[in-house]
GROMACS .gro file of C-alpha atoms in nm:
model
  512
    1MET     CA    1 -15.337 -10.750 -18.549
    2PRO     CA    2 -15.690 -10.816 -18.674
    3ASP     CA    3 -15.753 -10.906 -19.035
    4TRP     CA    4 -15.889 -10.590 -19.200
    5THR     CA    5 -15.890 -10.725 -19.552
    6TYR     CA    6 -16.245 -10.853 -19.552
    7HIS     CA    7 -16.561 -10.782 -19.359
    8PRO     CA    8 -16.893 -10.946 -19.459
    9LEU     CA    9 -17.089 -10.621 -19.436
   10ARG     CA   10 -16.823 -10.424 -19.618
   11GLY     CA   11 -16.805 -10.694 -19.882
   12LEU     CA   12 -17.182 -10.685 -19.929
   13ALA     CA   13 -17.183 -10.304 -19.951
   14ALA     CA   14 -16.901 -10.308 -20.201
   15ALA     CA   15 -17.074 -10.575 -20.408
   16VAL     CA   16 -17.402 -10.384 -20.418
   17LEU     CA   17 -17.278 -10.026 -20.440
   18GLY     CA   18 -16.919 -10.055 -20.549
   19ARG     CA   19 -16.618  -9.950 -20.340
   20HIS     CA   20 -16.626  -9.576 -20.416
   21ARG     CA   21 -17.004  -9.553 -20.404
   22SER     CA   22 -17.017  -9.727 -20.067
   23GLN     CA   23 -16.765  -9.475 -19.929
   24ARG     CA   24 -16.967  -9.188 -20.069
   25THR     CA   25 -17.289  -9.329 -19.925
   26ALA     CA   26 -17.134  -9.357 -19.578
   27LEU     CA   27 -16.999  -9.002 -19.588
   28ARG     CA   28 -17.324  -8.862 -19.725
   29LEU     CA   29 -17.518  -9.025 -19.444
   30LEU     CA   30 -17.287  -8.876 -19.182
   31ALA     CA   31 -17.288  -8.540 -19.360
   32SER     CA   32 -17.667  -8.534 -19.379
   33ILE     CA   33 -17.693  -8.595 -19.005
   34GLY     CA   34 -17.397  -8.378 -18.908
   35SER     CA   35 -17.508  -8.075 -19.106
   36ARG     CA   36 -17.794  -8.022 -18.860
   37PRO     CA   37 -17.715  -7.890 -18.511
   38ALA     CA   38 -17.893  -8.171 -18.329
   39GLY     CA   39 -17.743  -8.430 -18.562
   40ALA     CA   40 -17.393  -8.291 -18.513
   41ARG     CA   41 -17.433  -8.318 -18.137
   42LEU     CA   42 -17.563  -8.673 -18.175
   43ILE     CA   43 -17.262  -8.778 -18.385
   44ALA     CA   44 -17.022  -8.607 -18.148
   45MET     CA   45 -17.186  -8.780 -17.851
   46GLY     CA   46 -17.169  -9.121 -18.014
   47PHE     CA   47 -16.845  -9.118 -18.208
   48GLY     CA   48 -16.635  -8.805 -18.194
   49HIS     CA   49 -16.656  -8.683 -17.837
   50ARG     CA   50 -16.308  -8.624 -17.699
   51HIS     CA   51 -16.072  -8.345 -17.605
   52PRO     CA   52 -15.748  -8.370 -17.804
   53PRO     CA   53 -15.447  -8.267 -17.594
   54GLU     CA   54 -15.234  -7.972 -17.691
   55GLN     CA   55 -14.948  -8.208 -17.781
   56LEU     CA   56 -15.148  -8.334 -18.079
   57ALA     CA   57 -15.212  -7.987 -18.221
   58GLY     CA   58 -15.000  -7.864 -18.512
   59GLU     CA   59 -15.028  -7.734 -18.862
   60LEU     CA   60 -15.061  -7.858 -19.218
   61ALA     CA   61 -14.945  -7.640 -19.505
   62GLY     CA   62 -14.921  -7.350 -19.262
   63VAL     CA   63 -15.279  -7.401 -19.142
   64PRO     CA   64 -15.324  -7.452 -18.760
   65VAL     CA   65 -15.518  -7.768 -18.668
   66THR     CA   66 -15.642  -7.873 -18.324
   67VAL     CA   67 -15.536  -8.232 -18.388
   68ARG     CA   68 -15.296  -8.357 -18.654
   69LEU     CA   69 -15.545  -8.618 -18.770
   70GLY     CA   70 -15.782  -8.585 -19.062
   71ILE     CA   71 -15.906  -8.732 -19.384
   72SER     CA   72 -15.798  -8.712 -19.747
   73VAL     CA   73 -16.078  -8.739 -20.003
   74PRO     CA   74 -16.117  -8.692 -20.378
   75PRO     CA   75 -16.313  -8.388 -20.503
   76SER     CA   76 -16.626  -8.596 -20.548
   77LEU     CA   77 -16.642  -8.653 -20.168
   78ALA     CA   78 -16.524  -8.307 -20.061
   79ARG     CA   79 -16.865  -8.163 -19.976
   80GLU     CA   80 -16.967  -8.465 -19.767
   81ALA     CA   81 -16.631  -8.477 -19.584
   82VAL     CA   82 -16.637  -8.107 -19.494
   83ARG     CA   83 -16.985  -8.142 -19.345
   84ALA     CA   84 -16.931  -8.473 -19.163
   85MET     CA   85 -16.576  -8.452 -19.025
   86PRO     CA   86 -16.607  -8.177 -18.758
   87SER     CA   87 -16.854  -8.382 -18.553
   88LEU     CA   88 -16.641  -8.694 -18.585
   89GLY     CA   89 -16.334  -8.529 -18.439
   90ALA     CA   90 -16.113  -8.489 -18.745
   91GLY     CA   91 -15.879  -8.190 -18.739
   92VAL     CA   92 -15.848  -8.122 -19.112
   93VAL     CA   93 -15.982  -8.226 -19.454
   94GLU     CA   94 -15.753  -8.261 -19.754
   95VAL     CA   95 -15.900  -8.274 -20.104
   96ALA     CA   96 -15.664  -8.439 -20.352
   97PRO     CA   97 -15.583  -8.443 -20.633
   98VAL     CA   98 -15.768  -8.137 -20.761
   99SER     CA   99 -15.762  -8.032 -21.124
  100ALA     CA  100 -15.905  -7.723 -21.293
  101ALA     CA  101 -16.222  -7.919 -21.371
  102ASP     CA  102 -16.273  -7.982 -20.998
  103ALA     CA  103 -16.227  -7.621 -20.885
  104GLU     CA  104 -16.597  -7.536 -20.874
  105THR     CA  105 -16.676  -7.855 -20.677
  106VAL     CA  106 -16.413  -7.764 -20.418
  107ARG     CA  107 -16.537  -7.404 -20.394
  108GLU     CA  108 -16.889  -7.528 -20.320
  109ALA     CA  109 -16.755  -7.770 -20.059
  110ALA     CA  110 -16.550  -7.494 -19.890
  111ALA     CA  111 -16.847  -7.260 -19.843
  112GLY     CA  112 -16.955  -7.237 -19.481
  113ARG     CA  113 -16.700  -7.492 -19.359
  114SER     CA  114 -16.621  -7.533 -18.990
  115ILE     CA  115 -16.301  -7.734 -19.037
  116PRO     CA  116 -15.968  -7.643 -19.204
  117LEU     CA  117 -15.973  -7.739 -19.572
  118VAL     CA  118 -15.652  -7.787 -19.768
  119VAL     CA  119 -15.605  -7.887 -20.131
  120ARG     CA  120 -15.338  -8.069 -20.330
  121ALA     CA  121 -15.368  -7.901 -20.667
  122CYS     CA  122 -15.252  -8.058 -20.991
  123ASP     CA  123 -15.118  -7.733 -21.139
  124PRO     CA  124 -15.052  -7.368 -21.049
  125GLU     CA  125 -15.362  -7.248 -21.234
  126THR     CA  126 -15.589  -7.459 -21.015
  127GLU     CA  127 -15.409  -7.339 -20.703
  128ALA     CA  128 -15.457  -6.976 -20.808
  129ALA     CA  129 -15.827  -7.035 -20.875
  130LEU     CA  130 -15.881  -7.177 -20.526
  131GLU     CA  131 -15.646  -6.955 -20.326
  132ARG     CA  132 -15.924  -6.735 -20.184
  133HIS     CA  133 -16.156  -7.026 -20.110
  134VAL     CA  134 -15.947  -7.278 -19.914
  135ASP     CA  135 -15.713  -7.256 -19.616
  136GLY     CA  136 -15.395  -7.390 -19.773
  137PHE     CA  137 -15.224  -7.618 -20.022
  138THR     CA  138 -15.034  -7.943 -19.970
  139SER     CA  139 -14.778  -8.118 -20.186
  140SER     CA  140 -14.729  -8.486 -20.262
  141ASP     CA  141 -14.369  -8.481 -20.138
  142ASP     CA  142 -14.437  -8.344 -19.789
  143PRO     CA  143 -14.247  -8.583 -19.556
  144HIS     CA  144 -14.469  -8.499 -19.259
  145VAL     CA  145 -14.794  -8.614 -19.422
  146VAL     CA  146 -14.887  -8.981 -19.382
  147HIS     CA  147 -15.178  -9.114 -19.586
  148LEU     CA  148 -15.336  -9.422 -19.431
  149SER     CA  149 -15.552  -9.689 -19.584
  150ASP     CA  150 -15.504  -9.924 -19.287
  151PRO     CA  151 -15.781  -9.887 -19.026
  152SER     CA  152 -15.551 -10.010 -18.747
  153VAL     CA  153 -15.565  -9.770 -18.453
  154THR     CA  154 -15.215  -9.874 -18.346
  155VAL     CA  155 -15.065  -9.793 -18.685
  156ALA     CA  156 -15.234  -9.452 -18.699
  157ALA     CA  157 -15.148  -9.363 -18.338
  158THR     CA  158 -14.783  -9.461 -18.387
  159ALA     CA  159 -14.762  -9.235 -18.692
  160LEU     CA  160 -14.937  -8.951 -18.508
  161LYS     CA  161 -14.687  -8.965 -18.221
  162GLU     CA  162 -14.407  -8.858 -18.453
  163PRO     CA  163 -14.329  -8.486 -18.399
  164GLY     CA  164 -14.510  -8.274 -18.656
  165ALA     CA  165 -14.660  -8.573 -18.838
  166ILE     CA  166 -14.999  -8.527 -19.006
  167VAL     CA  167 -15.206  -8.845 -19.043
  168LEU     CA  168 -15.472  -8.837 -19.314
  169ALA     CA  169 -15.704  -9.134 -19.348
  170ARG     CA  170 -15.848  -9.252 -19.675
  171PRO     CA  171 -16.231  -9.273 -19.694
  172GLY     CA  172 -16.218  -9.650 -19.678
  173VAL     CA  173 -16.086  -9.632 -19.323
  174LEU     CA  174 -16.420  -9.502 -19.192
  175VAL     CA  175 -16.609  -9.768 -19.384
  176ALA     CA  176 -16.383 -10.035 -19.234
  177ALA     CA  177 -16.340  -9.911 -18.878
  178GLY     CA  178 -16.641  -9.686 -18.816
  179PRO     CA  179 -16.661  -9.313 -18.747
  180GLY     CA  180 -16.529  -9.354 -18.391
  181TRP     CA  181 -16.185  -9.420 -18.542
  182PHE     CA  182 -16.072  -9.058 -18.497
  183ALA     CA  183 -16.147  -9.062 -18.123
  184ARG     CA  184 -15.976  -9.397 -18.071
  185VAL     CA  185 -15.663  -9.287 -18.255
  186THR     CA  186 -15.646  -8.958 -18.064
  187GLU     CA  187 -15.673  -9.139 -17.731
  188ALA     CA  188 -15.412  -9.398 -17.830
  189ALA     CA  189 -15.169  -9.121 -17.927
  190THR     CA  190 -15.227  -8.910 -17.615
  191PRO     CA  191 -14.930  -8.906 -17.373
  192THR     CA  192 -15.034  -9.048 -17.037
  193THR     CA  193 -14.897  -9.102 -16.688
  194PRO     CA  194 -14.984  -9.381 -16.441
  195ALA     CA  195 -15.312  -9.333 -16.255
  196PRO     CA  196 -15.292  -9.275 -15.878
  197ALA     CA  197 -15.375  -9.562 -15.648
  198LEU     CA  198 -15.670  -9.539 -15.412
  199ARG     CA  199 -15.433  -9.524 -15.114
  200ASP     CA  200 -15.253  -9.218 -15.256
  201VAL     CA  201 -15.529  -8.974 -15.160
  202GLY     CA  202 -15.417  -8.705 -14.916
  203ARG     CA  203 -15.566  -8.689 -14.567
  204HIS     CA  204 -15.680  -8.327 -14.580
  205PRO     CA  205 -16.010  -8.269 -14.769
  206ARG     CA  206 -15.868  -7.959 -14.937
  207ARG     CA  207 -15.612  -8.180 -15.108
  208TRP     CA  208 -15.861  -8.440 -15.220
  209PRO     CA  209 -15.876  -8.469 -15.599
  210ALA     CA  210 -16.196  -8.445 -15.801
  211TRP     CA  211 -16.235  -8.820 -15.841
  212TRP     CA  212 -16.235  -8.869 -15.464
  213TRP     CA  213 -16.527  -8.631 -15.418
  214ALA     CA  214 -16.708  -8.800 -15.707
  215LEU     CA  215 -16.646  -9.136 -15.540
  216LEU     CA  216 -16.796  -9.010 -15.213
  217VAL     CA  217 -17.108  -8.898 -15.400
  218GLY     CA  218 -17.137  -9.240 -15.563
  219LEU     CA  219 -17.095  -9.425 -15.235
  220GLY     CA  220 -17.333  -9.181 -15.067
  221MET     CA  221 -17.601  -9.241 -15.330
  222ALA     CA  222 -17.565  -9.617 -15.298
  223GLY     CA  223 -17.578  -9.594 -14.918
  224ALA     CA  224 -17.884  -9.371 -14.928
  225GLY     CA  225 -18.055  -9.615 -15.162
  226LEU     CA  226 -17.982  -9.910 -14.935
  227GLY     CA  227 -18.106  -9.708 -14.638
  228ALA     CA  228 -18.427  -9.620 -14.822
  229ALA     CA  229 -18.478  -9.989 -14.904
  230ALA     CA  230 -18.428 -10.087 -14.540
  231ILE     CA  231 -18.686  -9.832 -14.427
  232THR     CA  232 -18.933  -9.947 -14.692
  233LEU     CA  233 -18.895 -10.313 -14.596
  234GLY     CA  234 -18.920 -10.224 -14.227
  235PRO     CA  235 -19.140  -9.948 -14.089
  236VAL     CA  236 -19.235  -9.815 -14.437
  237LEU     CA  237 -19.331  -9.479 -14.285
  238LEU     CA  238 -19.101  -9.262 -14.075
  239TRP     CA  239 -19.223  -9.014 -13.813
  240TYR     CA  240 -19.239  -8.725 -14.057
  241ASP     CA  241 -19.445  -8.934 -14.301
  242ARG     CA  242 -19.696  -9.012 -14.026
  243ASP     CA  243 -19.700  -8.648 -13.915
  244TYR     CA  244 -19.766  -8.525 -14.270
  245LEU     CA  245 -20.043  -8.777 -14.334
  246GLY     CA  246 -20.187  -8.780 -13.984
  247MET     CA  247 -20.224  -9.155 -14.028
  248THR     CA  248 -20.049  -9.469 -13.906
  249LEU     CA  249 -19.955  -9.767 -14.122
  250ASN     CA  250 -20.254  -9.961 -13.992
  251GLU     CA  251 -20.487  -9.675 -14.076
  252LEU     CA  252 -20.348  -9.663 -14.432
  253HIS     CA  253 -20.405 -10.035 -14.466
  254ALA     CA  254 -20.758  -9.999 -14.335
  255ALA     CA  255 -20.831  -9.722 -14.587
  256ASN     CA  256 -20.715  -9.940 -14.879
  257HIS     CA  257 -20.559 -10.283 -14.827
  258HIS     CA  258 -20.333 -10.238 -15.136
  259LEU     CA  259 -20.212  -9.888 -15.050
  260VAL     CA  260 -19.918  -9.984 -14.825
  261HIS     CA  261 -19.794 -10.233 -15.083
  262PHE     CA  262 -19.825  -9.968 -15.351
  263LEU     CA  263 -19.612  -9.728 -15.147
  264GLN     CA  264 -19.355 -10.004 -15.094
  265HIS     CA  265 -19.337 -10.078 -15.465
  266ASP     CA  266 -19.274  -9.712 -15.550
  267ARG     CA  267 -19.011  -9.671 -15.282
  268ILE     CA  268 -18.824  -9.995 -15.353
  269THR     CA  269 -18.792  -9.908 -15.722
  270MET     CA  270 -18.670  -9.562 -15.619
  271ALA     CA  271 -18.417  -9.716 -15.379
  272GLY     CA  272 -18.288  -9.952 -15.650
  273THR     CA  273 -18.246  -9.661 -15.889
  274MET     CA  274 -18.048  -9.470 -15.626
  275VAL     CA  275 -17.814  -9.767 -15.582
  276ALA     CA  276 -17.781  -9.786 -15.961
  277ILE     CA  277 -17.682  -9.418 -15.975
  278GLY     CA  278 -17.432  -9.483 -15.699
  279ALA     CA  279 -17.276  -9.768 -15.898
  280LEU     CA  280 -17.252  -9.554 -16.211
  281TYR     CA  281 -17.099  -9.258 -16.024
  282THR     CA  282 -16.852  -9.487 -15.846
  283GLY     CA  283 -16.743  -9.630 -16.180
  284LEU     CA  284 -16.711  -9.284 -16.332
  285ALA     CA  285 -16.503  -9.168 -16.036
  286VAL     CA  286 -16.258  -9.458 -16.011
  287GLY     CA  287 -16.246  -9.575 -16.371
  288GLY     CA  288 -16.305  -9.247 -16.554
  289ILE     CA  289 -16.236  -8.922 -16.368
  290ARG     CA  290 -15.936  -9.063 -16.174
  291ARG     CA  291 -15.774  -9.170 -16.500
  292GLY     CA  292 -15.827  -8.841 -16.677
  293TRP     CA  293 -16.101  -8.930 -16.925
  294PRO     CA  294 -16.250  -8.585 -17.003
  295TRP     CA  295 -16.586  -8.728 -17.099
  296ALA     CA  296 -16.625  -8.905 -16.762
  297ARG     CA  297 -16.643  -8.574 -16.578
  298GLU     CA  298 -16.902  -8.448 -16.827
  299VAL     CA  299 -17.118  -8.759 -16.788
  300TYR     CA  300 -17.107  -8.713 -16.411
  301LEU     CA  301 -17.194  -8.344 -16.445
  302LEU     CA  302 -17.484  -8.394 -16.688
  303SER     CA  303 -17.639  -8.677 -16.485
  304GLY     CA  304 -17.612  -8.484 -16.159
  305ALA     CA  305 -17.750  -8.170 -16.321
  306ILE     CA  306 -18.070  -8.367 -16.383
  307GLY     CA  307 -18.081  -8.561 -16.057
  308PHE     CA  308 -18.018  -8.298 -15.790
  309PRO     CA  309 -18.281  -8.043 -15.904
  310THR     CA  310 -18.554  -8.307 -15.859
  311LEU     CA  311 -18.548  -8.202 -15.494
  312PHE     CA  312 -18.758  -7.906 -15.603
  313TYR     CA  313 -19.042  -8.131 -15.716
  314PHE     CA  314 -19.185  -8.049 -15.372
  315LEU     CA  315 -19.288  -7.712 -15.516
  316VAL     CA  316 -19.550  -7.906 -15.713
  317THR     CA  317 -19.629  -8.199 -15.483
  318GLY     CA  318 -19.630  -7.991 -15.166
  319PHE     CA  319 -19.451  -8.260 -14.959
  320VAL     CA  320 -19.099  -8.185 -14.832
  321GLU     CA  321 -18.928  -8.506 -14.725
  322PRO     CA  322 -18.659  -8.431 -14.463
  323LEU     CA  323 -18.442  -8.736 -14.544
  324HIS     CA  324 -18.440  -8.657 -14.915
  325THR     CA  325 -18.353  -8.295 -14.839
  326ALA     CA  326 -18.076  -8.389 -14.594
  327THR     CA  327 -17.921  -8.635 -14.841
  328THR     CA  328 -17.919  -8.370 -15.112
  329LEU     CA  329 -17.767  -8.106 -14.882
  330VAL     CA  330 -17.486  -8.345 -14.786
  331LEU     CA  331 -17.406  -8.479 -15.133
  332PHE     CA  332 -17.448  -8.166 -15.344
  333PRO     CA  333 -17.139  -7.982 -15.209
  334MET     CA  334 -16.935  -8.295 -15.281
  335PHE     CA  335 -17.079  -8.303 -15.632
  336VAL     CA  336 -16.978  -7.939 -15.685
  337ALA     CA  337 -16.628  -8.009 -15.552
  338ALA     CA  338 -16.594  -8.299 -15.796
  339VAL     CA  339 -16.687  -8.098 -16.104
  340ARG     CA  340 -16.502  -7.778 -16.006
  341ARG     CA  341 -16.163  -7.933 -15.932
  342THR     CA  342 -15.900  -7.919 -16.207
  343PRO     CA  343 -15.943  -8.217 -16.444
  344HIS     CA  344 -15.674  -8.479 -16.420
  345ALA     CA  345 -15.405  -8.532 -16.681
  346PRO     CA  346 -15.457  -8.837 -16.905
  347ARG     CA  347 -15.375  -9.152 -16.709
  348TRP     CA  348 -15.546  -9.427 -16.901
  349ARG     CA  349 -15.410  -9.750 -17.039
  350LEU     CA  350 -15.555  -9.878 -17.364
  351ALA     CA  351 -15.583 -10.246 -17.449
  352GLN     CA  352 -15.431 -10.373 -17.769
  353GLU     CA  353 -15.660 -10.410 -18.067
  354GLY     CA  354 -15.858 -10.730 -18.054
  355PRO     CA  355 -16.023 -10.959 -18.307
  356GLU     CA  356 -16.261 -10.791 -18.548
  357PRO     CA  357 -16.555 -11.026 -18.464
  358GLU     CA  358 -16.516 -10.930 -18.096
  359ARG     CA  359 -16.536 -10.559 -18.182
  360ARG     CA  360 -16.841 -10.606 -18.404
  361ARG     CA  361 -17.027 -10.793 -18.131
  362ALA     CA  362 -16.934 -10.521 -17.885
  363LEU     CA  363 -17.074 -10.257 -18.120
  364VAL     CA  364 -17.407 -10.441 -18.120
  365GLY     CA  365 -17.392 -10.449 -17.741
  366GLN     CA  366 -17.313 -10.078 -17.734
  367LEU     CA  367 -17.617 -10.004 -17.948
  368LEU     CA  368 -17.841 -10.211 -17.720
  369LEU     CA  369 -17.718 -10.027 -17.409
  370ILE     CA  370 -17.767  -9.686 -17.571
  371VAL     CA  371 -18.117  -9.776 -17.685
  372THR     CA  372 -18.200  -9.911 -17.338
  373GLY     CA  373 -18.071  -9.594 -17.173
  374ALA     CA  374 -18.270  -9.376 -17.411
  375GLY     CA  375 -18.582  -9.579 -17.334
  376LEU     CA  376 -18.523  -9.539 -16.962
  377PHE     CA  377 -18.490  -9.164 -17.004
  378ILE     CA  378 -18.823  -9.147 -17.185
  379GLY     CA  379 -18.978  -9.364 -16.915
  380GLY     CA  380 -18.835  -9.144 -16.640
  381ALA     CA  381 -18.967  -8.830 -16.807
  382VAL     CA  382 -19.314  -8.984 -16.840
  383ILE     CA  383 -19.311  -9.102 -16.478
  384SER     CA  384 -19.208  -8.755 -16.359
  385LEU     CA  385 -19.481  -8.593 -16.566
  386VAL     CA  386 -19.742  -8.836 -16.439
  387GLY     CA  387 -19.623  -8.791 -16.081
  388LEU     CA  388 -19.649  -8.415 -16.107
  389THR     CA  389 -19.991  -8.418 -16.276
  390GLY     CA  390 -20.225  -8.719 -16.268
  391VAL     CA  391 -20.006  -8.921 -16.025
  392PHE     CA  392 -20.158  -9.258 -16.119
  393VAL     CA  393 -20.172  -9.451 -16.446
  394PRO     CA  394 -20.479  -9.668 -16.520
  395ASN     CA  395 -20.300  -9.991 -16.419
  396ASP     CA  396 -20.221  -9.839 -16.079
  397LEU     CA  397 -20.588  -9.766 -16.014
  398VAL     CA  398 -20.686 -10.118 -16.120
  399PHE     CA  399 -20.435 -10.261 -15.872
  400LEU     CA  400 -20.557 -10.029 -15.596
  401GLY     CA  401 -20.921 -10.086 -15.686
  402THR     CA  402 -21.001  -9.719 -15.627
  403SER     CA  403 -20.978  -9.372 -15.778
  404PRO     CA  404 -20.787  -9.053 -15.688
  405GLN     CA  405 -21.113  -8.893 -15.579
  406VAL     CA  406 -21.179  -9.169 -15.326
  407LEU     CA  407 -20.825  -9.140 -15.188
  408GLU     CA  408 -20.864  -8.764 -15.156
  409THR     CA  409 -21.184  -8.820 -14.967
  410VAL     CA  410 -21.002  -9.050 -14.724
  411ASN     CA  411 -20.716  -8.803 -14.680
  412PRO     CA  412 -20.648  -8.497 -14.902
  413ARG     CA  413 -20.274  -8.543 -14.843
  414LEU     CA  414 -20.258  -8.902 -14.970
  415VAL     CA  415 -20.229  -8.818 -15.340
  416PRO     CA  416 -19.956  -8.550 -15.292
  417PHE     CA  417 -19.770  -8.801 -15.072
  418VAL     CA  418 -19.775  -9.063 -15.348
  419ALA     CA  419 -19.693  -8.795 -15.605
  420HIS     CA  420 -19.368  -8.711 -15.426
  421ASP     CA  421 -19.249  -9.073 -15.445
  422ARG     CA  422 -19.363  -9.117 -15.803
  423ALA     CA  423 -19.210  -8.795 -15.939
  424GLY     CA  424 -18.886  -8.846 -15.744
  425PHE     CA  425 -18.847  -9.192 -15.894
  426GLY     CA  426 -18.893  -9.049 -16.242
  427GLY     CA  427 -18.625  -8.787 -16.182
  428ALA     CA  428 -18.379  -9.043 -16.046
  429LEU     CA  429 -18.448  -9.267 -16.343
  430MET     CA  430 -18.366  -8.984 -16.585
  431ALA     CA  431 -18.039  -8.912 -16.402
  432ALA     CA  432 -17.941  -9.279 -16.418
  433SER     CA  433 -18.038  -9.312 -16.783
  434VAL     CA  434 -17.826  -9.014 -16.887
  435ALA     CA  435 -17.525  -9.179 -16.725
  436ILE     CA  436 -17.605  -9.511 -16.894
  437VAL     CA  437 -17.642  -9.357 -17.240
  438LEU     CA  438 -17.329  -9.144 -17.219
  439ILE     CA  439 -17.106  -9.407 -17.059
  440SER     CA  440 -17.213  -9.645 -17.334
  441ALA     CA  441 -17.163  -9.386 -17.607
  442TRP     CA  442 -16.842  -9.222 -17.485
  443GLY     CA  443 -16.673  -9.487 -17.273
  444TRP     CA  444 -16.695  -9.793 -17.497
  445ARG     CA  445 -16.325  -9.887 -17.519
  446ARG     CA  446 -16.157 -10.225 -17.529
  447GLY     CA  447 -16.019 -10.314 -17.188
  448GLU     CA  448 -16.234 -10.067 -16.991
  449ALA     CA  449 -16.372 -10.332 -16.757
  450TRP     CA  450 -16.510 -10.070 -16.519
  451VAL     CA  451 -16.762  -9.973 -16.788
  452PHE     CA  452 -16.893 -10.329 -16.796
  453TRP     CA  453 -16.915 -10.365 -16.419
  454ALA     CA  454 -17.066 -10.022 -16.357
  455LEU     CA  455 -17.339 -10.091 -16.610
  456ALA     CA  456 -17.392 -10.449 -16.489
  457VAL     CA  457 -17.425 -10.351 -16.122
  458ALA     CA  458 -17.651 -10.059 -16.212
  459ALA     CA  459 -17.873 -10.289 -16.419
  460ALA     CA  460 -17.898 -10.544 -16.139
  461ALA     CA  461 -17.978 -10.274 -15.882
  462GLY     CA  462 -18.233 -10.105 -16.105
  463PHE     CA  463 -18.417 -10.396 -16.262
  464LEU     CA  464 -18.414 -10.682 -16.009
  465PRO     CA  465 -18.579 -10.502 -15.714
  466ALA     CA  466 -18.849 -10.375 -15.948
  467VAL     CA  467 -18.931 -10.727 -16.064
  468VAL     CA  468 -18.915 -10.877 -15.714
  469VAL     CA  469 -19.132 -10.615 -15.545
  470HIS     CA  470 -19.398 -10.631 -15.815
  471GLY     CA  471 -19.412 -11.006 -15.775
  472ALA     CA  472 -19.418 -10.985 -15.396
  473ILE     CA  473 -19.720 -10.752 -15.390
  474HIS     CA  474 -19.888 -10.933 -15.683
  475TYR     CA  475 -19.882 -10.626 -15.908
  476THR     CA  476 -19.793 -10.838 -16.210
  477ASP     CA  477 -19.978 -10.670 -16.495
  478PHE     CA  478 -19.776 -10.762 -16.804
  479ILE     CA  479 -19.825 -10.432 -16.983
  480HIS     CA  480 -19.710 -10.245 -16.675
  481LEU     CA  481 -19.394 -10.458 -16.645
  482ALA     CA  482 -19.321 -10.500 -17.017
  483PRO     CA  483 -19.067 -10.211 -17.026
  484VAL     CA  484 -18.881 -10.371 -16.736
  485TYR     CA  485 -18.870 -10.711 -16.907
  486LEU     CA  486 -18.755 -10.550 -17.230
  487GLY     CA  487 -18.488 -10.353 -17.046
  488ILE     CA  488 -18.356 -10.668 -16.878
  489ALA     CA  489 -18.341 -10.849 -17.212
  490THR     CA  490 -18.164 -10.572 -17.403
  491THR     CA  491 -17.923 -10.487 -17.121
  492GLY     CA  492 -17.835 -10.850 -17.053
  493THR     CA  493 -17.781 -10.924 -17.421
  494GLY     CA  494 -17.577 -10.610 -17.472
  495LEU     CA  495 -17.350 -10.679 -17.175
  496LEU     CA  496 -17.298 -11.043 -17.274
  497LEU     CA  497 -17.198 -10.940 -17.626
  498ALA     CA  498 -16.964 -10.671 -17.500
  499ARG     CA  499 -16.800 -10.849 -17.208
  500PRO     CA  500 -16.501 -11.000 -17.398
  501TYR     CA  501 -16.430 -10.657 -17.551
  502LEU     CA  502 -16.477 -10.440 -17.243
  503CYS     CA  503 -16.304 -10.681 -17.006
  504ALA     CA  504 -16.008 -10.757 -17.234
  505LYS     CA  505 -15.665 -10.738 -17.072
  506GLN     CA  506 -15.517 -10.390 -17.093
  507SER     CA  507 -15.176 -10.300 -17.231
  508MET     CA  508 -14.891 -10.255 -16.984
  509ASN     CA  509 -14.774  -9.946 -17.170
  510PRO     CA  510 -14.980  -9.629 -17.111
  511GLY     CA  511 -15.113  -9.479 -17.426
  512ASP     CA  512 -15.039  -9.779 -17.647
   0.00000   0.00000   0.00000
């Protein structure tokens, strides 16, 4: 059991702001963000995203709650708690103790609430004054209500597993353990069954579970990426490329001696990104969807919903690549089968709580991975936009030593040909980045080694070919490659910090 009695940052906050003021500051910050639709989604994505099972639903003081886990706050924090808790995943807010002098504060907090609000009133007069404004009233002698000041996930989950028990955290719990505490407790208290082994898949495709289809998509993406790399390092152009351009590889080289290398650099980075997507989807399939993590299916769905439609970039570029089209037509039905099949029952195993320093370092690593993924998404969007409009950035034209007008003079189909590769790479990069951000935000759990390896393999496949090919063709402009270098640094640092946490040995008891 980690030592929760002292934390340097908590001690500093308490010294500067005081214990109660530091709690209020934390809740106000979350409430300020969570009160806005975009902010609420951001908090839910980072800290509260989960799907509590029906077994954890219940009621408090006759009020139905989706999960028997919430927070108990004094009246001074009621408004902030009511605004912040829904996005974090709490099922109920209790305000206690409430006197007649606090009635107006509670009424203001209750207005427009989206979470059940119950009150422990000090006297019947206060209860009568609030009866029309809150959902119910609790009592101090209710044997089913457990108030927790201990941030231990194990302690809270054990209490929550008791039939009918309501676990209410004190505000200090969130300051100590972070807002993701509600999600971690819910997962630890969720009844689970052992996950199926890889060899347990039925022979008939109609009996294949969702994770098997998702795995096939992941392996297919990785295989397609490796195939694209082999083509790029070999003939570079296939027959349909030569037919579209009306030019051979030698004729392209004669037109501009950097042009073939430029095409190789675009296509190798695209191939690496495809392998990265394959690694992420494979991890989601085997480590996430197979074991019943609800968020894993949603990550897979959101990433694919961005990646597959990039096929239609040809409506702008004018170049339809047969291999790209064939790959999409083969993999898309598998993708649909994966997301349409009935989600699996919870089958995860949670590692025991580890040392507090290990968790804090992992949180820094998590932040670095999320920031890196967000940066990659922005980069992918910019690359797609450039590919569909101007096609080249100034550094590209310096490397080529030419202009789009000159290339169009040589062959009017050259620029649309390059645009297809450029825009397709941007779309693939956005699909990969969505998976990176959401796996890092939703899947960061102690003992989930597949998260570490999926991200590590994806990073190696995405970053290393980009660096190698730029060096091989001598396109080494520092400004052009700075985002890649930064991504390598942040990803590598984040994974090193998080490895002891993510790769910790898991518990032998499901759901512990």
